[in-house]
């Protein structure tokens, strides 16, 4: 018998009586009086920055020192002035090793944990999100939910594909519990929440 | 002396360090409490998490078949391994077929359990653990002492010395920020040079065939975004039925583990990147045997958050290495005897049965009950040391006879302080009362 069949057989033989799946909808999950304010607070608590952008994006980006200083900039958001890498021409993700700044669009933000839903639609190279030294995430102000339960009702998970909750910059506390921002991935993460109309 | 006690004795020999470790781990438990306090529905979430796992375990075979079908449809190859050895051979087979000699890994307690690194290194594969804590203990050639914070037992000065030796940082460097920066540069090179990336799996989604991996550092993502091969290793128990259930576990996991509302990166992988390959290795390694045992079944609900380690007074004061297994602490002590009851017979005794582990468990595993159940079972199998057996026998005999209980109680009040007792090694024995409780009570009743 194959390993697969043997394992499945053993699990069937061992299985307890059927237990029903609980109704997750019954959970009265936490909601906030001001979802945008809570989201902004959460982003800061997870080590990021949150900026509410009323007008155009570029001045808000330019106000980020790391963006201003960046030489190699990748953007998956159209119209970013400093973007100078054509991702469609990149065949090997290793070529993105020296990216200084990356601008990514997010489809949804979660107030309870500051997480942004970022989808790799396959057109771009997802390595840029992790190799970049600094990151900005652009999120529409009306794409905010209170908690993860609501979030999973709203998102579509790409398959085949890749998507993630990104909550602040890369971090570690593996040396004596001291929080250090910038372990392997982005050293900073700015979430730009744009006006709803844009 | 049993193994855990002997190893713990070494750990507690350094009193200052013992207290430092105790406080460092307790600090994390506190952060968990704070995070929990911001979620009013916390207890309900724990119940839901426990029930979802119970449901999934009750039809695990069906969910695994569904997962396999959907994972294949998304383009992943699915492999099955009965035990650690088969798992290691499958992983090595994938690497050999593709000519891989440089592998980067993110955290996977399953591969620790299977001793994959040693196996691959013996076959000539360079294996680099990329989680900072895991890299630190790997460079020291020792196992992780904690499932979430692998290097929690080390001081920054020791890590500085290690990095000076291995990574060429200046001698005496002990600043966590600078040390992390050195590791970042070192591991960037490893990521860029890797030919394959291996990750663990936090959750596998049956209805979509995808796997979810949680890290704070982003190492699982770098390790899978650069090389053309992604290998994901998972125990059979990692399944959830569908994405909405993920919300429950993701809300519980990081809060219970480190007090964060969610990990920095929570990545959903469905199939490989374009022009790359993805392999999922599904491992039993004793899990079907645990599922068959009603009294221990709940331990398969574990999501490896380590809250039970952080709260455990024994873990905090004896250190992870004293357990001698990949998963230390209360959950490790109920899992390990399934693999080898003789070798790990001491672990269910490395507990005060205070029950704090069960109180913090995000999926409500009845850990202290399982520890107690193991004690009985191991004793019945004759795997408990003679001294313990004799003491229990005598205790039972005495407690069953009123006259003997009174007589020995009297003896104890007089002579207890003169009897050598391991309990008093680090504590003072309280002064013995002159009269038994029974006598004191009788006096009180009479006085009324």
PDB file of C-alpha atoms in Angstrom, chain A residues 44-177:
ATOM      1  CA  UNK A  44       1.828  52.253  14.299  1.00  0.00           C
ATOM      2  CA  UNK A  45       1.637  49.585  17.003  1.00  0.00           C
ATOM      3  CA  UNK A  46       3.069  46.971  14.623  1.00  0.00           C
ATOM      4  CA  UNK A  47       5.999  49.241  13.796  1.00  0.00           C
ATOM      5  CA  UNK A  48       4.719  50.943  10.668  1.00  0.00           C
ATOM      6  CA  UNK A  49       3.661  54.473   9.754  1.00  0.00           C
ATOM      7  CA  UNK A  50       0.204  55.403   8.604  1.00  0.00           C
ATOM      8  CA  UNK A  51      -0.493  58.531   6.560  1.00  0.00           C
ATOM      9  CA  UNK A  52      -3.921  59.753   5.497  1.00  0.00           C
ATOM     10  CA  UNK A  53      -3.575  61.155   1.990  1.00  0.00           C
ATOM     11  CA  UNK A  54      -6.221  63.706   1.016  1.00  0.00           C
ATOM     12  CA  UNK A  55      -4.808  64.844  -2.323  1.00  0.00           C
ATOM     13  CA  UNK A  56      -2.466  63.233  -4.846  1.00  0.00           C
ATOM     14  CA  UNK A  57      -0.138  60.422  -3.839  1.00  0.00           C
ATOM     15  CA  UNK A  58       3.211  61.786  -4.944  1.00  0.00           C
ATOM     16  CA  UNK A  59       3.693  64.516  -2.307  1.00  0.00           C
ATOM     17  CA  UNK A  60       2.829  61.986   0.399  1.00  0.00           C
ATOM     18  CA  UNK A  61       5.425  59.602  -0.996  1.00  0.00           C
ATOM     19  CA  UNK A  62       7.990  62.367  -1.331  1.00  0.00           C
ATOM     20  CA  UNK A  63       7.538  63.118   2.360  1.00  0.00           C
ATOM     21  CA  UNK A  64       8.894  59.667   3.210  1.00  0.00           C
ATOM     22  CA  UNK A  65      12.657  60.192   3.669  1.00  0.00           C
ATOM     23  CA  UNK A  66      13.503  56.695   2.438  1.00  0.00           C
ATOM     24  CA  UNK A  67      11.567  57.314  -0.762  1.00  0.00           C
ATOM     25  CA  UNK A  68      13.248  60.646  -1.268  1.00  0.00           C
ATOM     26  CA  UNK A  69      16.654  59.028  -0.867  1.00  0.00           C
ATOM     27  CA  UNK A  70      15.881  55.908  -2.924  1.00  0.00           C
ATOM     28  CA  UNK A  71      17.709  55.266  -6.167  1.00  0.00           C
ATOM     29  CA  UNK A  72      16.054  52.076  -7.386  1.00  0.00           C
ATOM     30  CA  UNK A  73      12.279  52.242  -7.011  1.00  0.00           C
ATOM     31  CA  UNK A  74       9.729  49.607  -7.982  1.00  0.00           C
ATOM     32  CA  UNK A  75       6.053  50.486  -8.062  1.00  0.00           C
ATOM     33  CA  UNK A  76       3.005  48.389  -8.737  1.00  0.00           C
ATOM     34  CA  UNK A  77       0.877  51.475  -8.266  1.00  0.00           C
ATOM     35  CA  UNK A  78       0.622  53.503 -11.475  1.00  0.00           C
ATOM     36  CA  UNK A  79       1.882  57.064 -11.613  1.00  0.00           C
ATOM     37  CA  UNK A  80       4.689  56.920  -9.052  1.00  0.00           C
ATOM     38  CA  UNK A  81       7.211  59.453 -10.290  1.00  0.00           C
ATOM     39  CA  UNK A  82      10.428  57.817  -9.118  1.00  0.00           C
ATOM     40  CA  UNK A  83       9.554  54.292 -10.278  1.00  0.00           C
ATOM     41  CA  UNK A  84      12.416  53.267 -12.539  1.00  0.00           C
ATOM     42  CA  UNK A  85      12.245  49.478 -12.774  1.00  0.00           C
ATOM     43  CA  UNK A  86      10.212  47.819 -15.486  1.00  0.00           C
ATOM     44  CA  UNK A  87       9.124  44.616 -13.754  1.00  0.00           C
ATOM     45  CA  UNK A  88       7.958  43.051 -17.009  1.00  0.00           C
ATOM     46  CA  UNK A  89      11.560  43.049 -18.198  1.00  0.00           C
ATOM     47  CA  UNK A  90      12.832  41.230 -15.102  1.00  0.00           C
ATOM     48  CA  UNK A  91      13.176  37.505 -15.716  1.00  0.00           C
ATOM     49  CA  UNK A  92      15.221  36.615 -12.652  1.00  0.00           C
ATOM     50  CA  UNK A  93      14.057  37.836  -9.226  1.00  0.00           C
ATOM     51  CA  UNK A  94      17.702  38.053  -8.142  1.00  0.00           C
ATOM     52  CA  UNK A  95      17.949  41.172 -10.316  1.00  0.00           C
ATOM     53  CA  UNK A  96      15.783  42.919  -7.741  1.00  0.00           C
ATOM     54  CA  UNK A  97      18.322  42.492  -4.958  1.00  0.00           C
ATOM     55  CA  UNK A  98      19.259  46.177  -4.845  1.00  0.00           C
ATOM     56  CA  UNK A  99      15.767  47.677  -4.826  1.00  0.00           C
ATOM     57  CA  UNK A 100      15.657  50.562  -2.353  1.00  0.00           C
ATOM     58  CA  UNK A 101      11.964  51.311  -2.291  1.00  0.00           C
ATOM     59  CA  UNK A 102       8.845  49.462  -3.353  1.00  0.00           C
ATOM     60  CA  UNK A 103       5.275  50.775  -3.626  1.00  0.00           C
ATOM     61  CA  UNK A 104       2.537  48.134  -3.458  1.00  0.00           C
ATOM     62  CA  UNK A 105      -1.233  48.398  -3.720  1.00  0.00           C
ATOM     63  CA  UNK A 106      -3.314  46.740  -1.006  1.00  0.00           C
ATOM     64  CA  UNK A 107      -6.851  45.530  -1.540  1.00  0.00           C
ATOM     65  CA  UNK A 108      -7.993  45.643   2.072  1.00  0.00           C
ATOM     66  CA  UNK A 109      -6.868  46.831   5.493  1.00  0.00           C
ATOM     67  CA  UNK A 110      -7.804  45.344   8.871  1.00  0.00           C
ATOM     68  CA  UNK A 111      -8.297  47.694  11.798  1.00  0.00           C
ATOM     69  CA  UNK A 112      -7.673  45.188  14.601  1.00  0.00           C
ATOM     70  CA  UNK A 113      -4.125  44.349  13.496  1.00  0.00           C
ATOM     71  CA  UNK A 114      -2.992  46.859  10.892  1.00  0.00           C
ATOM     72  CA  UNK A 115      -2.694  44.118   8.274  1.00  0.00           C
ATOM     73  CA  UNK A 116      -2.956  44.898   4.563  1.00  0.00           C
ATOM     74  CA  UNK A 117      -4.038  42.292   2.013  1.00  0.00           C
ATOM     75  CA  UNK A 118      -1.497  42.285  -0.768  1.00  0.00           C
ATOM     76  CA  UNK A 119      -1.984  40.108  -3.812  1.00  0.00           C
ATOM     77  CA  UNK A 120       0.614  39.010  -6.309  1.00  0.00           C
ATOM     78  CA  UNK A 121      -1.387  38.841  -9.505  1.00  0.00           C
ATOM     79  CA  UNK A 122       1.429  37.049 -11.243  1.00  0.00           C
ATOM     80  CA  UNK A 123       2.233  39.924 -13.552  1.00  0.00           C
ATOM     81  CA  UNK A 124       4.981  41.206 -11.309  1.00  0.00           C
ATOM     82  CA  UNK A 125       7.775  39.593  -9.467  1.00  0.00           C
ATOM     83  CA  UNK A 126       6.777  39.092  -5.857  1.00  0.00           C
ATOM     84  CA  UNK A 127      10.373  39.043  -4.668  1.00  0.00           C
ATOM     85  CA  UNK A 128      10.401  42.853  -4.881  1.00  0.00           C
ATOM     86  CA  UNK A 129       8.095  43.035  -1.857  1.00  0.00           C
ATOM     87  CA  UNK A 130      10.653  41.179   0.273  1.00  0.00           C
ATOM     88  CA  UNK A 131      13.983  42.259  -1.199  1.00  0.00           C
ATOM     89  CA  UNK A 132      13.231  45.970  -1.025  1.00  0.00           C
ATOM     90  CA  UNK A 133      14.822  47.953   1.785  1.00  0.00           C
ATOM     91  CA  UNK A 134      11.712  50.064   2.364  1.00  0.00           C
ATOM     92  CA  UNK A 135       8.060  49.680   1.552  1.00  0.00           C
ATOM     93  CA  UNK A 136       4.989  51.819   1.019  1.00  0.00           C
ATOM     94  CA  UNK A 137       1.525  50.319   0.770  1.00  0.00           C
ATOM     95  CA  UNK A 138      -1.296  52.232  -0.882  1.00  0.00           C
ATOM     96  CA  UNK A 139      -4.765  51.505   0.417  1.00  0.00           C
ATOM     97  CA  UNK A 140      -8.101  53.078  -0.404  1.00  0.00           C
ATOM     98  CA  UNK A 141      -9.815  54.560   2.622  1.00  0.00           C
ATOM     99  CA  UNK A 142     -13.070  52.728   1.964  1.00  0.00           C
ATOM    100  CA  UNK A 143     -11.294  49.360   1.880  1.00  0.00           C
ATOM    101  CA  UNK A 144     -11.104  48.959   5.642  1.00  0.00           C
ATOM    102  CA  UNK A 145     -12.752  46.335   7.827  1.00  0.00           C
ATOM    103  CA  UNK A 146     -12.835  45.959  11.590  1.00  0.00           C
ATOM    104  CA  UNK A 147     -11.504  42.445  12.055  1.00  0.00           C
ATOM    105  CA  UNK A 148     -10.190  39.368  10.275  1.00  0.00           C
ATOM    106  CA  UNK A 149     -13.587  37.643  10.161  1.00  0.00           C
ATOM    107  CA  UNK A 150     -14.962  40.450   8.028  1.00  0.00           C
ATOM    108  CA  UNK A 151     -11.739  40.455   6.051  1.00  0.00           C
ATOM    109  CA  UNK A 152     -12.013  36.830   4.958  1.00  0.00           C
ATOM    110  CA  UNK A 153     -15.567  37.514   3.788  1.00  0.00           C
ATOM    111  CA  UNK A 154     -14.256  40.254   1.532  1.00  0.00           C
ATOM    112  CA  UNK A 155     -11.042  38.909   0.014  1.00  0.00           C
ATOM    113  CA  UNK A 156     -10.471  36.462  -2.796  1.00  0.00           C
ATOM    114  CA  UNK A 157      -7.391  34.277  -2.404  1.00  0.00           C
ATOM    115  CA  UNK A 158      -5.673  33.857  -5.765  1.00  0.00           C
ATOM    116  CA  UNK A 159      -5.113  30.273  -6.890  1.00  0.00           C
ATOM    117  CA  UNK A 160      -2.696  29.571  -8.330  1.00  0.00           C
ATOM    118  CA  UNK A 161      -1.030  32.574  -6.828  1.00  0.00           C
ATOM    119  CA  UNK A 162       0.276  34.323  -3.762  1.00  0.00           C
ATOM    120  CA  UNK A 163      -1.249  36.761  -1.320  1.00  0.00           C
ATOM    121  CA  UNK A 164      -0.411  37.908   2.182  1.00  0.00           C
ATOM    122  CA  UNK A 165      -1.399  39.879   5.189  1.00  0.00           C
ATOM    123  CA  UNK A 166       1.380  42.392   5.669  1.00  0.00           C
ATOM    124  CA  UNK A 167       1.391  43.972   9.106  1.00  0.00           C
ATOM    125  CA  UNK A 168       4.166  46.502   9.470  1.00  0.00           C
ATOM    126  CA  UNK A 169       7.826  46.092   8.576  1.00  0.00           C
ATOM    127  CA  UNK A 170       9.964  42.975   8.965  1.00  0.00           C
ATOM    128  CA  UNK A 171      10.916  42.478  12.610  1.00  0.00           C
ATOM    129  CA  UNK A 172      12.525  40.155  15.108  1.00  0.00           C
ATOM    130  CA  UNK A 173      12.960  39.885  18.858  1.00  0.00           C
ATOM    131  CA  UNK A 174      15.161  36.810  18.772  1.00  0.00           C
ATOM    132  CA  UNK A 175      18.048  38.444  20.621  1.00  0.00           C
ATOM    133  CA  UNK A 176      17.065  38.935  24.248  1.00  0.00           C
ATOM    134  CA  UNK A 177      13.516  40.009  23.395  1.00  0.00           C
TER     135      UNK A 177
END
